[in-house]
């Protein structure tokens, strides 16, 4: 069991959940919750797959996928900050809308890529003995740690979660911080969606189901 190949295989398997957990951690630190992670993950991968299938450059397709995740996260933020909806309710609605949109676009059929496409290296490639998804996971964890500990915005995340009213009286733009963390959560889900797409070679309408 304790062989490098097996350990890296296990790490690659949980890397998708681990990447999404980065953004979810920031959301929870502010006292919120994001139930829409699975839908954002699936929808981001789906849009990327559609653009790649239709012949767009990989860079464009990946950018569309990432923007999809960030956009859905940014939609969650104002629903919570401006409309004063509880995070549980707001993101539960986003979960349903995202999943419904996936079914409407695909009609229940997967969007499959070419097995020779270089994009697949994101989910299936290796750098030496280390799978690419594991490297992505570690890089994102280091970046998130630096953001939370070494930047003012990262410290504001803790302040908002510790005492939102005191943070507001201290001059922290609480709504902006909340929108930021939900956007980062959406970005993490989008990255996981891209890796899942590259790993499975297709965007499944059921992708991310139950990940919340």
mmCIF file of C-alpha atoms in Angstrom:
data_model
loop_
_atom_site.group_PDB
_atom_site.id
_atom_site.type_symbol
_atom_site.label_atom_id
_atom_site.label_comp_id
_atom_site.label_asym_id
_atom_site.label_seq_id
_atom_site.Cartn_x
_atom_site.Cartn_y
_atom_site.Cartn_z
ATOM 1 C CA UNK A 1 0.000 0.000 0.000
ATOM 2 C CA UNK A 2 2.731 2.494 0.935
ATOM 3 C CA UNK A 3 4.073 2.921 -2.577
ATOM 4 C CA UNK A 4 4.507 6.263 -4.275
ATOM 5 C CA UNK A 5 2.349 5.277 -7.260
ATOM 6 C CA UNK A 6 -0.576 4.378 -5.018
ATOM 7 C CA UNK A 7 -0.217 7.442 -2.803
ATOM 8 C CA UNK A 8 -0.112 9.751 -5.819
ATOM 9 C CA UNK A 9 -3.167 7.984 -7.226
ATOM 10 C CA UNK A 10 -5.071 8.593 -3.995
ATOM 11 C CA UNK A 11 -3.905 12.235 -3.937
ATOM 12 C CA UNK A 12 -5.087 12.746 -7.508
ATOM 13 C CA UNK A 13 -8.468 11.251 -6.617
ATOM 14 C CA UNK A 14 -9.135 13.684 -3.758
ATOM 15 C CA UNK A 15 -7.487 16.697 -5.423
ATOM 16 C CA UNK A 16 -10.814 17.847 -6.931
ATOM 17 C CA UNK A 17 -12.525 18.009 -3.551
ATOM 18 C CA UNK A 18 -9.427 19.524 -1.950
ATOM 19 C CA UNK A 19 -9.288 22.360 -4.484
ATOM 20 C CA UNK A 20 -12.963 23.187 -3.952
ATOM 21 C CA UNK A 21 -12.385 23.087 -0.201
ATOM 22 C CA UNK A 22 -10.005 26.049 -0.469
ATOM 23 C CA UNK A 23 -12.730 28.451 -1.537
ATOM 24 C CA UNK A 24 -15.305 26.810 0.720
ATOM 25 C CA UNK A 25 -12.984 27.361 3.690
ATOM 26 C CA UNK A 26 -12.870 31.092 2.988
ATOM 27 C CA UNK A 27 -16.661 31.199 2.722
ATOM 28 C CA UNK A 28 -17.048 29.372 6.037
ATOM 29 C CA UNK A 29 -14.520 31.715 7.662
ATOM 30 C CA UNK A 30 -16.919 34.598 6.954
ATOM 31 C CA UNK A 31 -19.788 32.692 8.568
ATOM 32 C CA UNK A 32 -21.372 31.568 5.297
ATOM 33 C CA UNK A 33 -21.792 28.367 3.328
ATOM 34 C CA UNK A 34 -21.716 27.573 -0.399
ATOM 35 C CA UNK A 35 -23.961 24.701 -1.485
ATOM 36 C CA UNK A 36 -23.607 25.457 -5.187
ATOM 37 C CA UNK A 37 -20.081 24.045 -5.524
ATOM 38 C CA UNK A 38 -21.099 20.919 -7.440
ATOM 39 C CA UNK A 39 -23.202 22.802 -9.964
ATOM 40 C CA UNK A 40 -20.495 25.409 -10.523
ATOM 41 C CA UNK A 41 -17.950 22.642 -11.011
ATOM 42 C CA UNK A 42 -20.114 20.838 -13.562
ATOM 43 C CA UNK A 43 -21.223 23.954 -15.430
ATOM 44 C CA UNK A 44 -17.681 25.313 -15.749
ATOM 45 C CA UNK A 45 -16.461 22.029 -17.180
ATOM 46 C CA UNK A 46 -19.441 21.873 -19.529
ATOM 47 C CA UNK A 47 -18.849 25.315 -21.045
ATOM 48 C CA UNK A 48 -15.155 24.537 -21.451
ATOM 49 C CA UNK A 49 -15.976 21.267 -23.194
ATOM 50 C CA UNK A 50 -18.450 22.934 -25.554
ATOM 51 C CA UNK A 51 -15.967 25.601 -26.627
ATOM 52 C CA UNK A 52 -13.177 23.059 -27.120
ATOM 53 C CA UNK A 53 -15.500 20.784 -29.103
ATOM 54 C CA UNK A 54 -16.577 23.682 -31.325
ATOM 55 C CA UNK A 55 -12.967 24.411 -32.295
ATOM 56 C CA UNK A 56 -12.124 27.430 -30.144
ATOM 57 C CA UNK A 57 -8.543 27.764 -28.843
ATOM 58 C CA UNK A 58 -7.937 25.956 -25.561
ATOM 59 C CA UNK A 59 -6.993 29.225 -23.866
ATOM 60 C CA UNK A 60 -10.364 30.757 -24.758
ATOM 61 C CA UNK A 61 -12.272 27.682 -23.624
ATOM 62 C CA UNK A 62 -10.420 27.544 -20.308
ATOM 63 C CA UNK A 63 -10.981 31.265 -19.740
ATOM 64 C CA UNK A 64 -14.717 30.811 -20.391
ATOM 65 C CA UNK A 65 -14.815 27.967 -17.889
ATOM 66 C CA UNK A 66 -13.027 29.965 -15.204
ATOM 67 C CA UNK A 67 -15.198 33.024 -15.804
ATOM 68 C CA UNK A 68 -18.286 30.834 -15.488
ATOM 69 C CA UNK A 69 -17.204 29.770 -12.022
ATOM 70 C CA UNK A 70 -16.253 33.269 -10.946
ATOM 71 C CA UNK A 71 -19.495 34.665 -12.392
ATOM 72 C CA UNK A 72 -21.699 32.226 -10.494
ATOM 73 C CA UNK A 73 -19.768 32.993 -7.322
ATOM 74 C CA UNK A 74 -20.238 36.707 -7.897
ATOM 75 C CA UNK A 75 -23.974 36.112 -8.306
ATOM 76 C CA UNK A 76 -24.098 34.349 -4.950
ATOM 77 C CA UNK A 77 -22.395 37.281 -3.253
ATOM 78 C CA UNK A 78 -24.953 40.022 -4.033
ATOM 79 C CA UNK A 79 -27.866 37.713 -3.204
ATOM 80 C CA UNK A 80 -26.400 37.373 0.267
ATOM 81 C CA UNK A 81 -25.141 40.933 0.768
ATOM 82 C CA UNK A 82 -27.722 43.023 -1.098
ATOM 83 C CA UNK A 83 -30.874 40.886 -0.965
ATOM 84 C CA UNK A 84 -30.045 39.701 2.575
ATOM 85 C CA UNK A 85 -30.782 36.072 1.736
ATOM 86 C CA UNK A 86 -29.286 33.479 4.086
ATOM 87 C CA UNK A 87 -26.245 31.878 2.408
ATOM 88 C CA UNK A 88 -27.851 28.448 2.716
ATOM 89 C CA UNK A 89 -30.924 29.557 0.751
ATOM 90 C CA UNK A 90 -29.076 31.672 -1.828
ATOM 91 C CA UNK A 91 -26.552 29.007 -2.742
ATOM 92 C CA UNK A 92 -29.190 26.257 -2.669
ATOM 93 C CA UNK A 93 -30.999 28.244 -5.355
ATOM 94 C CA UNK A 94 -27.784 28.592 -7.355
ATOM 95 C CA UNK A 95 -27.243 24.850 -7.054
ATOM 96 C CA UNK A 96 -30.659 24.146 -8.572
ATOM 97 C CA UNK A 97 -30.342 26.751 -11.318
ATOM 98 C CA UNK A 98 -26.858 25.605 -12.321
ATOM 99 C CA UNK A 99 -27.881 21.954 -12.465
ATOM 100 C CA UNK A 100 -31.032 22.797 -14.397
ATOM 101 C CA UNK A 101 -29.014 24.821 -16.892
ATOM 102 C CA UNK A 102 -26.689 21.872 -17.442
ATOM 103 C CA UNK A 103 -29.601 19.547 -18.171
ATOM 104 C CA UNK A 104 -31.186 22.134 -20.480
ATOM 105 C CA UNK A 105 -27.982 22.623 -22.482
ATOM 106 C CA UNK A 106 -27.017 18.950 -22.779
ATOM 107 C CA UNK A 107 -30.488 17.318 -22.793
ATOM 108 C CA UNK A 108 -28.857 14.691 -20.584
ATOM 109 C CA UNK A 109 -26.077 13.802 -23.057
ATOM 110 C CA UNK A 110 -22.352 14.192 -22.264
ATOM 111 C CA UNK A 111 -20.081 16.471 -24.297
ATOM 112 C CA UNK A 112 -17.087 14.356 -25.293
ATOM 113 C CA UNK A 113 -13.643 15.571 -26.343
ATOM 114 C CA UNK A 114 -11.040 13.998 -28.580
ATOM 115 C CA UNK A 115 -8.881 11.458 -26.740
ATOM 116 C CA UNK A 116 -5.802 13.047 -28.324
ATOM 117 C CA UNK A 117 -6.491 16.615 -27.234
ATOM 118 C CA UNK A 118 -3.552 18.217 -25.345
ATOM 119 C CA UNK A 119 -5.976 19.744 -22.837
ATOM 120 C CA UNK A 120 -6.335 16.290 -21.280
ATOM 121 C CA UNK A 121 -2.851 16.600 -19.789
ATOM 122 C CA UNK A 122 -4.402 18.819 -17.115
ATOM 123 C CA UNK A 123 -6.168 15.798 -15.640
ATOM 124 C CA UNK A 124 -4.068 12.906 -16.885
ATOM 125 C CA UNK A 125 -0.542 14.303 -17.171
ATOM 126 C CA UNK A 126 2.452 13.879 -14.882
ATOM 127 C CA UNK A 127 5.454 15.987 -13.954
ATOM 128 C CA UNK A 128 7.909 13.254 -13.121
ATOM 129 C CA UNK A 129 6.008 10.855 -10.855
ATOM 130 C CA UNK A 130 3.587 13.538 -9.619
ATOM 131 C CA UNK A 131 0.152 13.904 -11.279
ATOM 132 C CA UNK A 132 -0.608 17.387 -12.603
ATOM 133 C CA UNK A 133 -3.825 17.735 -10.497
ATOM 134 C CA UNK A 134 -1.784 17.174 -7.337
ATOM 135 C CA UNK A 135 0.653 19.909 -8.357
ATOM 136 C CA UNK A 136 -2.237 22.285 -9.069
ATOM 137 C CA UNK A 137 -3.732 21.467 -5.672
ATOM 138 C CA UNK A 138 -0.487 22.158 -3.806
ATOM 139 C CA UNK A 139 0.149 25.426 -5.655
ATOM 140 C CA UNK A 140 -3.380 26.642 -4.893
ATOM 141 C CA UNK A 141 -3.046 25.707 -1.217
ATOM 142 C CA UNK A 142 0.174 27.690 -0.919
ATOM 143 C CA UNK A 143 -1.407 30.671 -2.704
ATOM 144 C CA UNK A 144 -4.487 30.523 -0.463
ATOM 145 C CA UNK A 145 -2.368 30.333 2.685
ATOM 146 C CA UNK A 146 -0.359 33.367 1.617
ATOM 147 C CA UNK A 147 -3.560 35.248 0.776
ATOM 148 C CA UNK A 148 -5.225 34.521 4.127
ATOM 149 C CA UNK A 149 -2.173 35.122 6.326
ATOM 150 C CA UNK A 150 -0.067 37.692 4.493
ATOM 151 C CA UNK A 151 -2.583 40.068 2.874
ATOM 152 C CA UNK A 152 -4.962 42.625 4.336
ATOM 153 C CA UNK A 153 -7.921 41.170 2.434
ATOM 154 C CA UNK A 154 -7.145 37.757 3.892
ATOM 155 C CA UNK A 155 -7.141 39.140 7.422
ATOM 156 C CA UNK A 156 -10.419 40.908 6.671
ATOM 157 C CA UNK A 157 -11.943 37.497 5.913
ATOM 158 C CA UNK A 158 -11.196 36.418 9.481
ATOM 159 C CA UNK A 159 -12.440 39.737 10.851
ATOM 160 C CA UNK A 160 -15.783 39.488 9.058
ATOM 161 C CA UNK A 161 -16.314 35.965 10.340
ATOM 162 C CA UNK A 162 -15.263 36.869 13.873
ATOM 163 C CA UNK A 163 -17.576 39.850 14.297
ATOM 164 C CA UNK A 164 -19.235 41.290 11.216
ATOM 165 C CA UNK A 165 -20.604 44.372 12.963
ATOM 166 C CA UNK A 166 -17.249 45.244 14.522
ATOM 167 C CA UNK A 167 -15.545 44.701 11.167
ATOM 168 C CA UNK A 168 -17.969 47.108 9.514
ATOM 169 C CA UNK A 169 -17.411 49.737 12.216
ATOM 170 C CA UNK A 170 -13.653 49.285 11.717
ATOM 171 C CA UNK A 171 -13.989 50.422 8.117
ATOM 172 C CA UNK A 172 -13.870 47.005 6.456
ATOM 173 C CA UNK A 173 -16.107 46.747 3.399
ATOM 174 C CA UNK A 174 -17.888 43.636 4.560
ATOM 175 C CA UNK A 175 -20.029 43.174 1.448
ATOM 176 C CA UNK A 176 -16.992 43.389 -0.804
ATOM 177 C CA UNK A 177 -15.170 40.739 1.251
ATOM 178 C CA UNK A 178 -18.164 38.407 1.097
ATOM 179 C CA UNK A 179 -18.473 38.797 -2.667
ATOM 180 C CA UNK A 180 -14.726 38.152 -2.938
ATOM 181 C CA UNK A 181 -14.819 34.856 -1.020
ATOM 182 C CA UNK A 182 -17.829 33.547 -2.955
ATOM 183 C CA UNK A 183 -16.069 34.487 -6.191
ATOM 184 C CA UNK A 184 -12.945 32.640 -5.058
ATOM 185 C CA UNK A 185 -15.092 29.653 -4.151
ATOM 186 C CA UNK A 186 -16.528 29.714 -7.672
ATOM 187 C CA UNK A 187 -13.026 29.932 -9.122
ATOM 188 C CA UNK A 188 -11.903 26.882 -7.145
ATOM 189 C CA UNK A 189 -14.930 24.941 -8.339
ATOM 190 C CA UNK A 190 -14.209 25.954 -11.936
ATOM 191 C CA UNK A 191 -10.610 24.723 -11.669
ATOM 192 C CA UNK A 192 -11.865 21.413 -10.297
ATOM 193 C CA UNK A 193 -14.377 21.255 -13.148
ATOM 194 C CA UNK A 194 -11.619 21.701 -15.726
ATOM 195 C CA UNK A 195 -9.513 18.969 -14.121
ATOM 196 C CA UNK A 196 -12.509 16.624 -13.982
ATOM 197 C CA UNK A 197 -13.226 17.304 -17.660
ATOM 198 C CA UNK A 198 -9.625 16.525 -18.590
ATOM 199 C CA UNK A 199 -9.677 13.416 -16.431
ATOM 200 C CA UNK A 200 -12.960 11.992 -17.745
ATOM 201 C CA UNK A 201 -12.526 13.260 -21.362
ATOM 202 C CA UNK A 202 -16.150 14.423 -21.297
ATOM 203 C CA UNK A 203 -18.456 16.851 -19.506
ATOM 204 C CA UNK A 204 -21.225 14.857 -17.867
ATOM 205 C CA UNK A 205 -24.561 16.514 -17.002
ATOM 206 C CA UNK A 206 -24.328 14.762 -13.615
ATOM 207 C CA UNK A 207 -20.796 16.055 -12.917
ATOM 208 C CA UNK A 208 -20.435 17.418 -9.399
ATOM 209 C CA UNK A 209 -23.774 16.016 -8.238
ATOM 210 C CA UNK A 210 -23.738 15.720 -4.452
ATOM 211 C CA UNK A 211 -20.402 17.464 -3.994
ATOM 212 C CA UNK A 212 -21.987 19.963 -1.666
#
